[in-house]
């Protein structure tokens, strides 16, 4: 039996992953920008907004976003793709803006740390000025990385974090922290309606094979028979949120009252060691991969788990897809991707 057969055999009726249902069309169609709309998260958000009856403008410079992520959306006459880097100003009359533009995996954002910082800071500034000019509501996809290697566990929004300001991750960590400052200052000084969410580790279909984060790394290594690479002893922890749950959190935050500016944590509070994740991926794929250990990278957090009390109280939001359920769909995604001819696979990298 191949690995997909094994996975599906392991999945009982109650363990089948939940697919995102098509939301009912809203009474009023909005014109919405999704910056970073061709990326992993952005493409899922674009899809959901289109299903809800909105007009969606996808802005992406395609540094890490992929055309194939949004190819199926181009049949909608309410969907438009504009190749644009938000480091440069942009002008368009819209009702809402989601700022998801910025590489989120360490290998990608560390390739050009200066541009990563520019994307976080100048890109946020340009989109905030657009929101100010047009009266649009704007959501910032911030990150749990603002907590750094936390001394508080689980992490609550009032925690200021423990971030290295000049380490290899700081272009992203400090860039996102500065972006949050800009958002709240635009709200205080110019009354821009802002929403800030802090995203914890998210996974699911449309992740790139070379994404570089732990879920995609382990799955690709297991499916291709490579050794599973764990950095450190594997006792460090992460919390993994399935993409459908995260997108629902985005929508609820954007629709919340103006007084709720955030920051609000969005993530799954289920906590796993990296070693546990590796064993689960090996078991679900039926892989014979061995686990090997390498030194822990600089500033890699020891613990990461969100306190989602605020999201539950103010948004009525909590994740529904557990790790085993979400991994079924994610493994299926990578299995289909890796089965493609070499040329097609190269285009997905």
Short mmCIF file of C-alpha atoms in Angstrom, two decimals:
data_model
loop_
_atom_site.label_atom_id
_atom_site.label_comp_id
_atom_site.label_asym_id
_atom_site.label_seq_id
_atom_site.Cartn_x
_atom_site.Cartn_y
_atom_site.Cartn_z
CA UNK A 1 0.00 0.00 0.00
CA UNK A 2 1.40 3.42 -0.89
CA UNK A 3 1.72 6.18 1.68
CA UNK A 4 -1.58 7.86 0.73
CA UNK A 5 -3.38 4.59 1.18
CA UNK A 6 -1.82 4.16 4.61
CA UNK A 7 -2.82 7.67 5.65
CA UNK A 8 -6.39 7.23 4.50
CA UNK A 9 -6.61 3.83 6.20
CA UNK A 10 -5.48 5.43 9.45
CA UNK A 11 -8.16 8.13 9.20
CA UNK A 12 -11.41 7.00 10.76
CA UNK A 13 -14.64 8.81 9.96
CA UNK A 14 -14.33 11.18 12.92
CA UNK A 15 -10.67 11.96 12.10
CA UNK A 16 -11.17 13.12 8.51
CA UNK A 17 -9.99 16.70 8.21
CA UNK A 18 -12.59 19.42 7.98
CA UNK A 19 -12.76 21.19 4.62
CA UNK A 20 -13.53 24.86 4.61
CA UNK A 21 -17.17 25.30 3.62
CA UNK A 22 -18.14 27.98 1.13
CA UNK A 23 -19.39 30.93 3.18
CA UNK A 24 -22.68 32.60 2.36
CA UNK A 25 -22.37 35.66 0.16
CA UNK A 26 -22.32 38.86 2.15
CA UNK A 27 -25.03 41.49 1.73
CA UNK A 28 -22.50 44.03 0.55
CA UNK A 29 -19.61 43.16 -1.73
CA UNK A 30 -16.37 44.85 -0.75
CA UNK A 31 -13.25 45.62 -2.72
CA UNK A 32 -10.35 44.09 -0.84
CA UNK A 33 -6.58 44.08 -1.28
CA UNK A 34 -4.65 41.02 -0.15
CA UNK A 35 -0.97 41.93 -0.15
CA UNK A 36 1.00 38.71 -0.46
CA UNK A 37 -2.06 37.09 -1.99
CA UNK A 38 -0.13 34.48 -4.00
CA UNK A 39 1.55 33.07 -0.90
CA UNK A 40 0.55 30.11 1.21
CA UNK A 41 -1.76 32.02 3.56
CA UNK A 42 -2.69 34.76 1.12
CA UNK A 43 -4.01 32.39 -1.54
CA UNK A 44 -6.32 30.67 0.96
CA UNK A 45 -7.57 34.07 2.12
CA UNK A 46 -8.19 35.25 -1.47
CA UNK A 47 -10.14 32.06 -2.16
CA UNK A 48 -12.37 32.52 0.89
CA UNK A 49 -13.05 36.20 0.19
CA UNK A 50 -14.02 35.40 -3.41
CA UNK A 51 -16.36 32.65 -2.23
CA UNK A 52 -17.99 35.23 0.04
CA UNK A 53 -18.76 37.45 -2.97
CA UNK A 54 -16.08 40.11 -2.61
CA UNK A 55 -13.87 41.71 -5.24
CA UNK A 56 -10.28 40.76 -4.50
CA UNK A 57 -7.06 42.40 -5.67
CA UNK A 58 -4.02 40.20 -5.11
CA UNK A 59 -0.78 42.17 -4.77
CA UNK A 60 2.38 40.08 -4.87
CA UNK A 61 5.96 40.53 -6.05
CA UNK A 62 6.23 36.71 -6.44
CA UNK A 63 9.47 36.49 -4.49
CA UNK A 64 8.01 33.55 -2.56
CA UNK A 65 4.38 33.58 -3.70
CA UNK A 66 3.49 31.25 -6.58
CA UNK A 67 1.25 31.77 -9.60
CA UNK A 68 -0.01 28.21 -9.29
CA UNK A 69 -1.48 29.04 -5.84
CA UNK A 70 -3.96 31.44 -7.42
CA UNK A 71 -4.32 30.05 -10.96
CA UNK A 72 -7.68 28.46 -10.10
CA UNK A 73 -9.00 31.86 -8.93
CA UNK A 74 -8.41 33.66 -12.20
CA UNK A 75 -11.71 32.36 -13.57
CA UNK A 76 -13.45 34.84 -11.25
CA UNK A 77 -14.09 38.19 -12.90
CA UNK A 78 -13.97 39.63 -9.39
CA UNK A 79 -10.32 38.60 -8.97
CA UNK A 80 -7.38 40.67 -10.17
CA UNK A 81 -3.66 39.97 -9.84
CA UNK A 82 -1.18 42.85 -9.80
CA UNK A 83 2.56 42.15 -9.67
CA UNK A 84 3.74 44.76 -7.20
CA UNK A 85 6.25 45.07 -4.37
CA UNK A 86 4.66 46.97 -1.46
CA UNK A 87 8.03 48.55 -0.68
CA UNK A 88 6.85 50.90 -3.46
CA UNK A 89 3.71 53.03 -2.93
CA UNK A 90 0.42 51.80 -4.35
CA UNK A 91 -2.87 53.55 -4.97
CA UNK A 92 -6.33 52.04 -5.37
CA UNK A 93 -9.69 52.82 -3.80
CA UNK A 94 -10.62 49.84 -1.62
CA UNK A 95 -12.69 49.00 1.45
CA UNK A 96 -10.30 46.64 3.23
CA UNK A 97 -6.62 45.70 3.14
CA UNK A 98 -4.98 42.54 4.46
CA UNK A 99 -1.21 42.89 4.77
CA UNK A 100 0.27 39.39 4.48
CA UNK A 101 3.24 40.47 2.38
CA UNK A 102 6.59 39.20 3.68
CA UNK A 103 8.46 35.89 3.55
CA UNK A 104 7.70 34.05 6.79
CA UNK A 105 10.20 31.21 6.84
CA UNK A 106 13.76 31.85 8.11
CA UNK A 107 15.54 30.55 4.97
CA UNK A 108 13.48 32.88 2.78
CA UNK A 109 13.51 36.05 4.85
CA UNK A 110 17.22 35.66 5.62
CA UNK A 111 18.14 35.56 1.92
CA UNK A 112 17.73 39.33 1.71
CA UNK A 113 17.36 40.64 5.25
CA UNK A 114 17.43 44.28 4.17
CA UNK A 115 14.51 43.77 1.82
CA UNK A 116 12.69 41.80 4.51
CA UNK A 117 12.96 44.77 6.86
CA UNK A 118 11.86 47.12 4.08
CA UNK A 119 8.83 44.93 3.37
CA UNK A 120 7.83 44.92 7.03
CA UNK A 121 8.39 48.63 7.64
CA UNK A 122 8.14 50.52 4.32
CA UNK A 123 5.52 48.11 3.00
CA UNK A 124 3.36 48.58 6.09
CA UNK A 125 3.84 52.35 5.87
CA UNK A 126 2.71 52.41 2.23
CA UNK A 127 -0.39 50.31 2.92
CA UNK A 128 -1.27 52.35 6.02
CA UNK A 129 -1.04 55.56 4.00
CA UNK A 130 -3.31 53.98 1.39
CA UNK A 131 -5.78 53.05 4.14
CA UNK A 132 -5.62 56.58 5.50
CA UNK A 133 -6.29 58.11 2.06
CA UNK A 134 -9.18 55.82 1.18
CA UNK A 135 -10.76 55.21 4.59
CA UNK A 136 -10.08 51.46 4.32
CA UNK A 137 -9.88 49.15 7.30
CA UNK A 138 -6.50 47.38 7.39
CA UNK A 139 -5.31 44.14 9.02
CA UNK A 140 -1.67 43.42 9.78
CA UNK A 141 -0.53 39.80 9.79
CA UNK A 142 2.03 40.07 12.57
CA UNK A 143 3.72 37.06 14.09
CA UNK A 144 4.48 35.14 17.25
CA UNK A 145 8.12 35.92 16.42
CA UNK A 146 7.59 39.29 18.14
CA UNK A 147 7.82 37.28 21.38
CA UNK A 148 11.31 36.04 20.44
CA UNK A 149 12.62 33.25 22.68
CA UNK A 150 9.94 33.84 25.30
CA UNK A 151 10.41 33.91 29.07
CA UNK A 152 6.62 33.76 29.53
CA UNK A 153 4.70 30.60 28.63
CA UNK A 154 2.16 30.43 27.09
CA UNK A 155 2.55 33.78 25.36
CA UNK A 156 -0.11 36.40 26.05
CA UNK A 157 -0.52 39.61 24.05
CA UNK A 158 0.63 41.84 26.93
CA UNK A 159 4.05 40.13 27.00
CA UNK A 160 6.71 42.41 25.47
CA UNK A 161 8.91 39.59 24.25
CA UNK A 162 12.58 38.60 24.34
CA UNK A 163 13.96 39.44 20.90
CA UNK A 164 17.57 39.69 19.72
CA UNK A 165 17.66 43.03 17.82
CA UNK A 166 20.70 42.15 15.66
CA UNK A 167 20.62 38.36 15.24
CA UNK A 168 19.96 36.40 12.05
CA UNK A 169 16.19 36.44 12.67
CA UNK A 170 15.93 40.11 13.65
CA UNK A 171 15.14 41.42 10.15
CA UNK A 172 11.80 39.62 10.46
CA UNK A 173 11.23 39.76 14.23
CA UNK A 174 12.07 43.44 14.63
CA UNK A 175 10.55 44.32 11.27
CA UNK A 176 7.20 42.94 12.43
CA UNK A 177 7.51 44.68 15.80
CA UNK A 178 8.12 48.00 14.06
CA UNK A 179 5.16 47.36 11.74
CA UNK A 180 2.92 46.93 14.78
CA UNK A 181 4.15 50.28 16.11
CA UNK A 182 3.24 51.96 12.81
CA UNK A 183 -0.23 50.41 12.84
CA UNK A 184 -1.06 51.61 16.32
CA UNK A 185 0.39 55.08 15.70
CA UNK A 186 -1.69 55.47 12.51
CA UNK A 187 -4.72 54.50 14.58
CA UNK A 188 -3.95 56.96 17.38
CA UNK A 189 -2.87 59.92 15.25
CA UNK A 190 -4.92 59.50 12.06
CA UNK A 191 -7.86 57.35 13.26
CA UNK A 192 -7.15 54.60 10.73
CA UNK A 193 -9.16 51.48 11.55
CA UNK A 194 -6.45 48.91 12.22
CA UNK A 195 -6.47 45.24 13.18
CA UNK A 196 -3.33 43.40 14.30
CA UNK A 197 -3.14 39.63 14.67
CA UNK A 198 -0.12 37.62 15.79
CA UNK A 199 0.13 34.37 13.85
CA UNK A 200 1.60 31.25 15.43
CA UNK A 201 2.98 28.34 13.35
CA UNK A 202 0.51 27.59 10.55
CA UNK A 203 0.60 24.74 8.05
CA UNK A 204 -1.49 23.18 5.28
CA UNK A 205 -1.80 22.79 1.52
CA UNK A 206 0.09 25.23 -0.74
CA UNK A 207 3.17 25.36 1.46
CA UNK A 208 6.27 25.23 -0.72
CA UNK A 209 8.50 22.14 -0.67
CA UNK A 210 11.43 24.45 0.13
CA UNK A 211 9.48 26.43 2.73
CA UNK A 212 12.10 25.62 5.33
CA UNK A 213 9.79 25.37 8.34
CA UNK A 214 9.44 22.27 10.39
CA UNK A 215 6.15 20.78 9.12
CA UNK A 216 7.05 21.04 5.45
CA UNK A 217 10.65 19.95 6.10
CA UNK A 218 9.61 16.79 7.93
CA UNK A 219 6.92 15.81 5.42
CA UNK A 220 9.15 16.31 2.37
CA UNK A 221 12.01 14.43 4.02
CA UNK A 222 9.71 11.55 5.02
CA UNK A 223 8.12 11.25 1.57
CA UNK A 224 11.45 11.28 -0.22
CA UNK A 225 13.15 8.86 2.17
CA UNK A 226 15.65 11.38 3.50
CA UNK A 227 16.74 11.57 7.13
CA UNK A 228 14.43 13.68 9.29
CA UNK A 229 16.52 16.62 10.48
CA UNK A 230 15.86 17.85 14.01
CA UNK A 231 17.75 20.91 15.20
CA UNK A 232 18.61 20.54 18.87
CA UNK A 233 17.47 17.60 20.97
CA UNK A 234 13.85 17.82 19.80
CA UNK A 235 12.47 18.88 23.17
CA UNK A 236 11.65 22.41 22.02
CA UNK A 237 7.92 22.93 21.49
CA UNK A 238 5.66 24.47 18.88
CA UNK A 239 1.91 24.85 18.38
CA UNK A 240 0.55 24.14 14.91
CA UNK A 241 -2.56 25.81 13.47
CA UNK A 242 -4.22 24.52 10.30
CA UNK A 243 -4.65 27.16 7.60
CA UNK A 244 -8.47 26.96 7.48
CA UNK A 245 -8.70 27.87 11.14
CA UNK A 246 -6.31 30.78 10.72
CA UNK A 247 -8.24 32.23 7.77
CA UNK A 248 -11.41 32.12 9.84
CA UNK A 249 -9.57 34.09 12.51
CA UNK A 250 -8.55 36.72 9.94
CA UNK A 251 -12.15 37.19 8.83
CA UNK A 252 -13.50 37.44 12.36
CA UNK A 253 -10.85 39.98 13.32
CA UNK A 254 -11.49 42.12 10.26
CA UNK A 255 -15.23 42.11 11.00
CA UNK A 256 -14.82 42.94 14.70
CA UNK A 257 -15.83 46.32 16.19
CA UNK A 258 -13.46 49.25 15.52
CA UNK A 259 -12.50 49.34 19.18
CA UNK A 260 -10.79 45.95 18.90
CA UNK A 261 -7.45 46.86 17.36
CA UNK A 262 -5.40 44.03 18.80
CA UNK A 263 -2.88 42.60 18.96
CA UNK A 264 -4.74 39.29 19.10
CA UNK A 265 -3.01 35.90 19.09
CA UNK A 266 -4.20 33.44 16.45
CA UNK A 267 -2.85 29.93 16.82
CA UNK A 268 -3.62 26.45 18.06
CA UNK A 269 -2.79 26.08 21.78
CA UNK A 270 -2.04 22.37 21.35
CA UNK A 271 1.66 22.04 22.14
CA UNK A 272 4.00 19.40 20.72
CA UNK A 273 7.72 18.79 20.94
CA UNK A 274 9.57 18.76 17.64
CA UNK A 275 10.48 15.15 18.35
CA UNK A 276 6.79 14.24 18.69
CA UNK A 277 6.02 15.93 15.38
CA UNK A 278 8.78 13.98 13.63
CA UNK A 279 7.50 10.66 14.96
CA UNK A 280 3.95 11.49 13.93
CA UNK A 281 4.96 12.40 10.38
CA UNK A 282 7.02 9.22 10.05
CA UNK A 283 4.09 7.14 11.27
CA UNK A 284 1.51 8.79 9.03
CA UNK A 285 3.63 8.52 5.90
CA UNK A 286 4.88 5.02 6.59
CA UNK A 287 8.39 6.36 5.99
CA UNK A 288 11.60 4.52 6.88
CA UNK A 289 13.41 7.81 7.41
CA UNK A 290 15.78 8.02 10.36
CA UNK A 291 15.87 10.95 12.76
CA UNK A 292 19.17 12.81 12.94
CA UNK A 293 20.13 15.81 15.06
CA UNK A 294 21.98 19.03 14.20
CA UNK A 295 22.89 22.00 16.42
CA UNK A 296 20.08 24.38 17.28
CA UNK A 297 20.16 27.59 15.16
CA UNK A 298 20.86 30.94 16.81
CA UNK A 299 17.83 32.46 18.58
CA UNK A 300 15.58 29.48 17.82
CA UNK A 301 12.77 29.67 20.43
CA UNK A 302 12.66 26.93 23.06
CA UNK A 303 8.90 27.17 23.59
CA UNK A 304 6.04 28.56 21.55
CA UNK A 305 2.38 28.30 22.52
CA UNK A 306 -0.33 30.95 22.22
CA UNK A 307 -2.69 32.07 24.91
CA UNK A 308 -5.85 32.54 22.81
CA UNK A 309 -8.14 33.76 25.61
CA UNK A 310 -8.56 37.15 23.93
CA UNK A 311 -9.46 35.65 20.53
CA UNK A 312 -11.96 33.31 22.17
CA UNK A 313 -13.54 36.07 24.24
CA UNK A 314 -13.64 38.86 21.65
CA UNK A 315 -13.95 36.94 18.37
CA UNK A 316 -15.62 33.72 19.47
CA UNK A 317 -12.71 32.01 17.71
CA UNK A 318 -10.80 28.88 18.47
CA UNK A 319 -9.21 26.32 16.14
CA UNK A 320 -11.12 23.14 15.30
CA UNK A 321 -8.63 21.09 13.26
CA UNK A 322 -6.21 19.06 15.36
CA UNK A 323 -2.72 18.22 14.23
CA UNK A 324 -3.45 14.67 13.06
CA UNK A 325 -6.40 15.84 10.96
CA UNK A 326 -4.48 18.72 9.39
CA UNK A 327 -1.46 16.59 8.60
CA UNK A 328 -3.61 14.27 6.47
CA UNK A 329 -4.39 17.04 4.01
CA UNK A 330 -0.90 18.53 4.18
CA UNK A 331 0.81 15.21 3.47
CA UNK A 332 -1.59 14.64 0.60
CA UNK A 333 -0.64 18.06 -0.83
CA UNK A 334 3.08 17.34 -0.72
CA UNK A 335 2.62 13.82 -2.04
CA UNK A 336 0.82 15.10 -5.13
CA UNK A 337 3.37 17.88 -5.58
CA UNK A 338 6.39 15.59 -5.32
CA UNK A 339 4.84 13.17 -7.80
CA UNK A 340 4.99 15.80 -10.54
CA UNK A 341 7.68 15.77 -13.23
CA UNK A 342 10.97 17.40 -12.23
CA UNK A 343 10.32 20.53 -14.32
CA UNK A 344 6.92 21.15 -12.71
CA UNK A 345 8.34 20.51 -9.26
CA UNK A 346 11.14 23.01 -9.89
CA UNK A 347 8.51 25.64 -10.76
CA UNK A 348 6.90 25.07 -7.37
CA UNK A 349 10.10 25.87 -5.50
#
